[in-house]
Amino acid sequence: MTAILSNLQAVRRAVTEASVAAGRRSDAVHLLAVSKTFPAVSVREAYQAGQTAFGENYLQEALDKIETLRDLPLEWHFIGPIQSNKTRPIAEHFDWVHSVDRLKIAERLSAQRPESMLPLNICLQVNVSGEESKSGVTPQDVMQLAREVAQLPRLQLRGLMAIPAPADDPVLQRAPFVQMHALLETLNAQGMQLDTLSMGMSHDFAVAIQEGATIVRVGTAIFGNRNYGGEL
Ligand SMILES: *Cc1c(COP(=O)(O)O)cnc(C)c1O
């Protein structure tokens, strides 16, 4: 058995266990395999182990892999920071974008989404308490942004995404996930119909699932440690 296959089996088992323990259906949580920095052969191997949804952060690297693997029926999710002059290839080659945090980016993605493709699935990245990166809309501004993005014709607003900083204290680790779930409920109470909470990574996906994650983004636990080669 290869490492990727056995890792995937272990992660799937842990996702199912966390879902059942939280009283959720095991199919309520989708596993996104984050393949950034890993070569196309690793993605192919994960596909052969039954994984079809993959997340990428770096556009050029992602486009190369998408091209190499176009013989496979894969679902590609862009989860990295977005520069406004790089939106077109994202609109043309991905199924989901998790990292939209301003209207200008959403407008460009909508305008550039080809008519021949389904609307692009969008999550708004929220900068919740404890967030490491500076990306993300503030919780105060997320309702306004959601209303505007929901109007864009070639996008399908699906929900919210966050990347909380890792925390050793279990209470601190849980807090941002609780906050995200509450935010989603607030938006839905105001008439939005959002079904996605993209949160939880290798070190904290079980807690995220307990707090309502519907997509967990797992890299290291599937593919191993990343080696950035000093370039990224
Ligand atoms: C790299 C990355 C992940 C995966 O992180 P792991 O700790 O390797 O599981 C998830 N989400 C985003 C946005 C990432 O950049």
mmCIF file of C-alpha atoms and ligand atoms in Angstrom:
data_model
loop_
_atom_site.group_PDB
_atom_site.id
_atom_site.type_symbol
_atom_site.label_atom_id
_atom_site.label_comp_id
_atom_site.label_asym_id
_atom_site.label_seq_id
_atom_site.Cartn_x
_atom_site.Cartn_y
_atom_site.Cartn_z
ATOM 1 C CA MET A 1 0.000 0.000 0.000
ATOM 2 C CA THR A 2 1.364 3.456 -0.850
ATOM 3 C CA ALA A 3 1.708 6.195 1.743
ATOM 4 C CA ILE A 4 -0.890 8.379 0.004
ATOM 5 C CA LEU A 5 -3.429 5.548 -0.059
ATOM 6 C CA SER A 6 -2.933 4.647 3.598
ATOM 7 C CA ASN A 7 -2.903 8.320 4.652
ATOM 8 C CA LEU A 8 -6.130 8.940 2.754
ATOM 9 C CA GLN A 9 -7.761 5.944 4.387
ATOM 10 C CA ALA A 10 -6.707 7.175 7.834
ATOM 11 C CA VAL A 11 -7.965 10.724 7.150
ATOM 12 C CA ARG A 12 -11.272 9.426 5.798
ATOM 13 C CA ARG A 13 -11.679 7.275 8.881
ATOM 14 C CA ALA A 14 -10.990 10.259 11.138
ATOM 15 C CA VAL A 15 -13.461 12.437 9.182
ATOM 16 C CA THR A 16 -16.152 9.791 9.543
ATOM 17 C CA GLU A 17 -15.445 9.315 13.247
ATOM 18 C CA ALA A 18 -15.570 13.057 13.941
ATOM 19 C CA SER A 19 -18.817 13.393 11.952
ATOM 20 C CA VAL A 20 -20.518 10.512 13.757
ATOM 21 C CA ALA A 21 -19.260 11.745 17.150
ATOM 22 C CA ALA A 22 -20.791 15.145 16.370
ATOM 23 C CA GLY A 23 -24.115 13.556 15.446
ATOM 24 C CA ARG A 24 -23.691 14.503 11.802
ATOM 25 C CA ARG A 25 -24.138 12.307 8.764
ATOM 26 C CA SER A 26 -20.823 10.979 7.508
ATOM 27 C CA ASP A 27 -21.540 12.388 4.031
ATOM 28 C CA ALA A 28 -22.083 15.893 5.445
ATOM 29 C CA VAL A 29 -18.347 16.576 5.322
ATOM 30 C CA HIS A 30 -16.342 16.683 2.101
ATOM 31 C CA LEU A 31 -12.625 16.059 2.040
ATOM 32 C CA LEU A 32 -10.586 18.479 -0.068
ATOM 33 C CA ALA A 33 -7.065 17.129 -0.643
ATOM 34 C CA VAL A 34 -4.649 20.080 -0.658
ATOM 35 C CA SER A 35 -1.983 19.128 -3.195
ATOM 36 C CA LYS A 36 0.057 22.355 -3.303
ATOM 37 C CA THR A 37 3.797 21.742 -3.782
ATOM 38 C CA PHE A 38 3.146 18.067 -4.661
ATOM 39 C CA PRO A 39 3.557 16.848 -8.231
ATOM 40 C CA ALA A 40 0.835 15.667 -10.589
ATOM 41 C CA VAL A 41 1.813 12.026 -9.978
ATOM 42 C CA SER A 42 0.846 12.415 -6.325
ATOM 43 C CA VAL A 43 -2.544 13.808 -7.327
ATOM 44 C CA ARG A 44 -2.990 10.881 -9.727
ATOM 45 C CA GLU A 45 -2.157 8.486 -6.940
ATOM 46 C CA ALA A 46 -4.739 10.097 -4.662
ATOM 47 C CA TYR A 47 -7.291 9.906 -7.479
ATOM 48 C CA GLN A 48 -6.593 6.196 -7.830
ATOM 49 C CA ALA A 49 -7.320 5.946 -4.107
ATOM 50 C CA GLY A 50 -10.744 7.497 -4.752
ATOM 51 C CA GLN A 51 -10.070 11.216 -4.132
ATOM 52 C CA THR A 52 -11.524 13.613 -6.719
ATOM 53 C CA ALA A 53 -11.456 17.102 -5.128
ATOM 54 C CA PHE A 54 -8.106 18.910 -4.906
ATOM 55 C CA GLY A 55 -7.087 22.290 -3.505
ATOM 56 C CA GLU A 56 -4.267 24.484 -4.813
ATOM 57 C CA ASN A 57 -2.767 27.791 -3.620
ATOM 58 C CA TYR A 58 -0.291 28.798 -6.291
ATOM 59 C CA LEU A 59 -1.805 29.610 -9.659
ATOM 60 C CA GLN A 60 0.950 28.650 -12.105
ATOM 61 C CA GLU A 61 1.690 25.412 -10.294
ATOM 62 C CA ALA A 62 -2.028 24.599 -10.272
ATOM 63 C CA LEU A 63 -2.503 25.350 -13.979
ATOM 64 C CA ASP A 64 0.383 23.026 -14.863
ATOM 65 C CA LYS A 65 -1.162 20.200 -12.824
ATOM 66 C CA ILE A 66 -4.656 20.782 -14.221
ATOM 67 C CA GLU A 67 -3.225 20.549 -17.739
ATOM 68 C CA THR A 68 -1.189 17.408 -16.976
ATOM 69 C CA LEU A 69 -4.190 15.702 -15.363
ATOM 70 C CA ARG A 70 -6.910 16.735 -17.798
ATOM 71 C CA ASP A 71 -7.614 13.051 -18.570
ATOM 72 C CA LEU A 72 -9.041 12.662 -15.044
ATOM 73 C CA PRO A 73 -12.488 13.908 -13.877
ATOM 74 C CA LEU A 74 -11.100 16.066 -11.052
ATOM 75 C CA GLU A 75 -12.697 18.967 -9.190
ATOM 76 C CA TRP A 76 -10.243 21.843 -8.626
ATOM 77 C CA HIS A 77 -10.528 24.348 -5.773
ATOM 78 C CA PHE A 78 -8.448 27.530 -5.627
ATOM 79 C CA ILE A 79 -7.686 28.282 -1.964
ATOM 80 C CA GLY A 80 -4.787 30.761 -2.119
ATOM 81 C CA PRO A 81 -4.455 34.538 -2.191
ATOM 82 C CA ILE A 82 -5.767 36.081 -5.446
ATOM 83 C CA GLN A 83 -4.159 38.957 -7.324
ATOM 84 C CA SER A 84 -6.679 40.888 -9.382
ATOM 85 C CA ASN A 85 -4.641 40.528 -12.593
ATOM 86 C CA LYS A 86 -4.719 36.714 -12.218
ATOM 87 C CA THR A 87 -8.462 36.146 -12.024
ATOM 88 C CA ARG A 88 -9.036 35.016 -15.626
ATOM 89 C CA PRO A 89 -7.215 31.668 -15.482
ATOM 90 C CA ILE A 90 -8.876 30.991 -12.126
ATOM 91 C CA ALA A 91 -12.314 31.677 -13.636
ATOM 92 C CA GLU A 92 -11.479 29.442 -16.599
ATOM 93 C CA HIS A 93 -9.941 26.424 -14.862
ATOM 94 C CA PHE A 94 -11.411 25.968 -11.387
ATOM 95 C CA ASP A 95 -14.709 24.666 -9.998
ATOM 96 C CA TRP A 96 -14.481 26.471 -6.659
ATOM 97 C CA VAL A 97 -12.692 29.500 -5.198
ATOM 98 C CA HIS A 98 -12.496 29.623 -1.378
ATOM 99 C CA SER A 99 -10.453 32.778 -0.947
ATOM 100 C CA VAL A 100 -12.609 35.661 -2.208
ATOM 101 C CA ASP A 101 -12.369 38.566 0.210
ATOM 102 C CA ARG A 102 -13.244 41.634 -1.827
ATOM 103 C CA LEU A 103 -15.858 42.660 -4.362
ATOM 104 C CA LYS A 104 -13.423 43.599 -7.122
ATOM 105 C CA ILE A 105 -12.095 40.023 -7.282
ATOM 106 C CA ALA A 106 -15.613 38.575 -7.315
ATOM 107 C CA GLU A 107 -16.702 40.925 -10.107
ATOM 108 C CA ARG A 108 -13.746 39.935 -12.244
ATOM 109 C CA LEU A 109 -14.296 36.215 -11.640
ATOM 110 C CA SER A 110 -17.950 36.570 -12.621
ATOM 111 C CA ALA A 111 -17.178 38.582 -15.753
ATOM 112 C CA GLN A 112 -14.461 36.124 -16.808
ATOM 113 C CA ARG A 113 -16.307 32.861 -16.061
ATOM 114 C CA PRO A 114 -16.938 31.239 -19.477
ATOM 115 C CA GLU A 115 -20.606 30.865 -20.443
ATOM 116 C CA SER A 116 -19.956 27.239 -21.347
ATOM 117 C CA MET A 117 -19.113 26.378 -17.742
ATOM 118 C CA LEU A 118 -21.327 26.117 -14.663
ATOM 119 C CA PRO A 119 -21.257 29.131 -12.336
ATOM 120 C CA LEU A 120 -18.093 29.271 -10.238
ATOM 121 C CA ASN A 121 -18.660 28.163 -6.632
ATOM 122 C CA ILE A 122 -17.477 30.811 -4.179
ATOM 123 C CA CYS A 123 -16.641 30.967 -0.504
ATOM 124 C CA LEU A 124 -15.856 34.271 1.187
ATOM 125 C CA GLN A 125 -12.686 34.121 3.247
ATOM 126 C CA VAL A 126 -13.313 35.590 6.694
ATOM 127 C CA ASN A 127 -10.603 36.876 8.998
ATOM 128 C CA VAL A 128 -11.813 35.447 12.291
ATOM 129 C CA SER A 129 -10.189 35.796 15.697
ATOM 130 C CA GLY A 130 -6.769 34.201 15.821
ATOM 131 C CA GLU A 131 -6.303 34.354 12.068
ATOM 132 C CA GLU A 132 -2.668 34.227 11.039
ATOM 133 C CA SER A 133 -2.880 35.791 7.608
ATOM 134 C CA LYS A 134 -4.050 39.281 6.838
ATOM 135 C CA SER A 135 -6.401 38.061 4.122
ATOM 136 C CA GLY A 136 -10.094 37.836 4.635
ATOM 137 C CA VAL A 137 -13.070 40.108 5.042
ATOM 138 C CA THR A 138 -13.851 41.125 8.628
ATOM 139 C CA PRO A 139 -16.884 39.538 10.319
ATOM 140 C CA GLN A 140 -18.429 43.026 10.397
ATOM 141 C CA ASP A 141 -18.201 43.398 6.620
ATOM 142 C CA VAL A 142 -19.082 39.868 5.523
ATOM 143 C CA MET A 143 -22.848 40.448 5.219
ATOM 144 C CA GLN A 144 -22.413 43.402 2.877
ATOM 145 C CA LEU A 145 -19.904 41.504 0.717
ATOM 146 C CA ALA A 146 -22.140 38.402 0.646
ATOM 147 C CA ARG A 147 -25.106 40.477 -0.579
ATOM 148 C CA GLU A 148 -23.023 41.963 -3.387
ATOM 149 C CA VAL A 149 -21.385 38.687 -4.440
ATOM 150 C CA ALA A 150 -24.746 36.887 -4.435
ATOM 151 C CA GLN A 151 -25.906 39.290 -7.193
ATOM 152 C CA LEU A 152 -23.128 38.372 -9.607
ATOM 153 C CA PRO A 153 -24.492 36.256 -12.449
ATOM 154 C CA ARG A 154 -21.670 33.810 -13.107
ATOM 155 C CA LEU A 155 -20.918 33.026 -9.451
ATOM 156 C CA GLN A 156 -22.700 30.749 -6.996
ATOM 157 C CA LEU A 157 -22.057 31.968 -3.472
ATOM 158 C CA ARG A 158 -21.812 28.795 -1.352
ATOM 159 C CA GLY A 159 -20.493 29.900 2.040
ATOM 160 C CA LEU A 160 -17.547 30.945 4.169
ATOM 161 C CA MET A 161 -13.927 29.896 4.592
ATOM 162 C CA ALA A 162 -11.352 30.565 7.326
ATOM 163 C CA ILE A 163 -7.749 29.697 8.134
ATOM 164 C CA PRO A 164 -7.437 30.103 11.913
ATOM 165 C CA ALA A 165 -3.929 30.087 13.352
ATOM 166 C CA PRO A 166 -2.979 26.783 14.972
ATOM 167 C CA ALA A 167 -3.560 26.904 18.739
ATOM 168 C CA ASP A 168 -2.317 24.503 21.401
ATOM 169 C CA ASP A 169 -5.122 25.373 23.773
ATOM 170 C CA PRO A 170 -8.228 23.377 22.725
ATOM 171 C CA VAL A 171 -10.556 26.194 23.763
ATOM 172 C CA LEU A 172 -8.679 28.723 21.624
ATOM 173 C CA GLN A 173 -8.589 26.240 18.747
ATOM 174 C CA ARG A 174 -12.359 25.815 18.821
ATOM 175 C CA ALA A 175 -13.367 29.470 19.170
ATOM 176 C CA PRO A 176 -12.889 30.605 15.553
ATOM 177 C CA PHE A 177 -14.842 27.598 14.242
ATOM 178 C CA VAL A 178 -17.724 28.409 16.575
ATOM 179 C CA GLN A 179 -17.562 32.015 15.386
ATOM 180 C CA MET A 180 -17.661 30.925 11.720
ATOM 181 C CA HIS A 181 -20.666 28.681 12.274
ATOM 182 C CA ALA A 182 -22.513 31.527 13.991
ATOM 183 C CA LEU A 183 -21.652 33.888 11.113
ATOM 184 C CA LEU A 184 -23.029 31.440 8.546
ATOM 185 C CA GLU A 185 -26.237 31.105 10.553
ATOM 186 C CA THR A 186 -26.556 34.883 10.775
ATOM 187 C CA LEU A 187 -26.244 35.192 7.004
ATOM 188 C CA ASN A 188 -28.806 32.456 6.439
ATOM 189 C CA ALA A 189 -31.171 34.034 8.968
ATOM 190 C CA GLN A 190 -31.036 37.186 6.808
ATOM 191 C CA GLY A 191 -32.182 35.312 3.739
ATOM 192 C CA MET A 192 -28.997 33.907 2.231
ATOM 193 C CA GLN A 193 -28.921 30.209 1.361
ATOM 194 C CA LEU A 194 -25.383 29.156 2.130
ATOM 195 C CA ASP A 195 -24.506 25.486 2.604
ATOM 196 C CA THR A 196 -20.716 25.525 2.959
ATOM 197 C CA LEU A 197 -18.278 26.072 5.818
ATOM 198 C CA SER A 198 -14.741 25.492 4.536
ATOM 199 C CA MET A 199 -12.631 25.124 7.674
ATOM 200 C CA GLY A 200 -10.261 22.644 9.303
ATOM 201 C CA MET A 201 -6.809 21.492 8.151
ATOM 202 C CA SER A 202 -4.548 18.559 9.062
ATOM 203 C CA HIS A 203 -4.067 19.617 12.679
ATOM 204 C CA ASP A 204 -7.600 20.687 13.529
ATOM 205 C CA PHE A 205 -10.122 19.149 11.145
ATOM 206 C CA ALA A 206 -11.781 16.997 13.828
ATOM 207 C CA VAL A 207 -12.614 20.087 15.900
ATOM 208 C CA ALA A 208 -13.797 21.927 12.782
ATOM 209 C CA ILE A 209 -16.139 19.027 11.962
ATOM 210 C CA GLN A 210 -17.569 19.133 15.488
ATOM 211 C CA GLU A 211 -18.346 22.806 14.897
ATOM 212 C CA GLY A 212 -20.022 22.383 11.525
ATOM 213 C CA ALA A 213 -17.361 22.267 8.792
ATOM 214 C CA THR A 214 -18.734 20.928 5.500
ATOM 215 C CA ILE A 215 -15.384 21.015 3.657
ATOM 216 C CA VAL A 216 -12.122 20.205 5.417
ATOM 217 C CA ARG A 217 -8.924 21.127 3.549
ATOM 218 C CA VAL A 218 -6.252 18.561 4.332
ATOM 219 C CA GLY A 219 -2.742 18.582 2.878
ATOM 220 C CA THR A 220 0.031 17.299 5.130
ATOM 221 C CA ALA A 221 -1.955 14.405 6.600
ATOM 222 C CA ILE A 222 -2.502 13.056 3.072
ATOM 223 C CA PHE A 223 0.616 13.965 1.087
ATOM 224 C CA GLY A 224 3.211 14.408 3.847
ATOM 225 C CA ASN A 225 5.311 17.416 4.801
ATOM 226 C CA ARG A 226 5.745 20.103 2.195
ATOM 227 C CA ASN A 227 9.140 21.130 0.911
ATOM 228 C CA TYR A 228 8.948 24.625 -0.495
ATOM 229 C CA GLY A 229 12.422 24.399 -2.001
ATOM 230 C CA GLY A 230 13.109 27.965 -0.947
ATOM 231 C CA GLU A 231 11.034 29.337 -3.802
ATOM 232 C CA LEU A 232 7.483 29.738 -2.582
HETATM 233 C C1 LIG B 1 -1.895 24.545 2.798
HETATM 234 C C2 LIG B 1 -3.330 24.826 3.114
HETATM 235 C C3 LIG B 1 -4.156 23.843 3.691
HETATM 236 C C4 LIG B 1 -3.666 22.464 4.106
HETATM 237 O O1 LIG B 1 -2.909 22.567 5.270
HETATM 238 P P1 LIG B 1 -2.334 21.255 6.016
HETATM 239 O O2 LIG B 1 -1.964 21.758 7.348
HETATM 240 O O3 LIG B 1 -1.174 20.784 5.222
HETATM 241 O O4 LIG B 1 -3.433 20.258 6.068
HETATM 242 C C5 LIG B 1 -5.485 24.165 3.895
HETATM 243 N N1 LIG B 1 -5.999 25.377 3.550
HETATM 244 C C6 LIG B 1 -5.238 26.332 3.007
HETATM 245 C C7 LIG B 1 -5.837 27.639 2.663
HETATM 246 C C8 LIG B 1 -3.875 26.092 2.793
HETATM 247 O O5 LIG B 1 -3.127 27.082 2.273
#
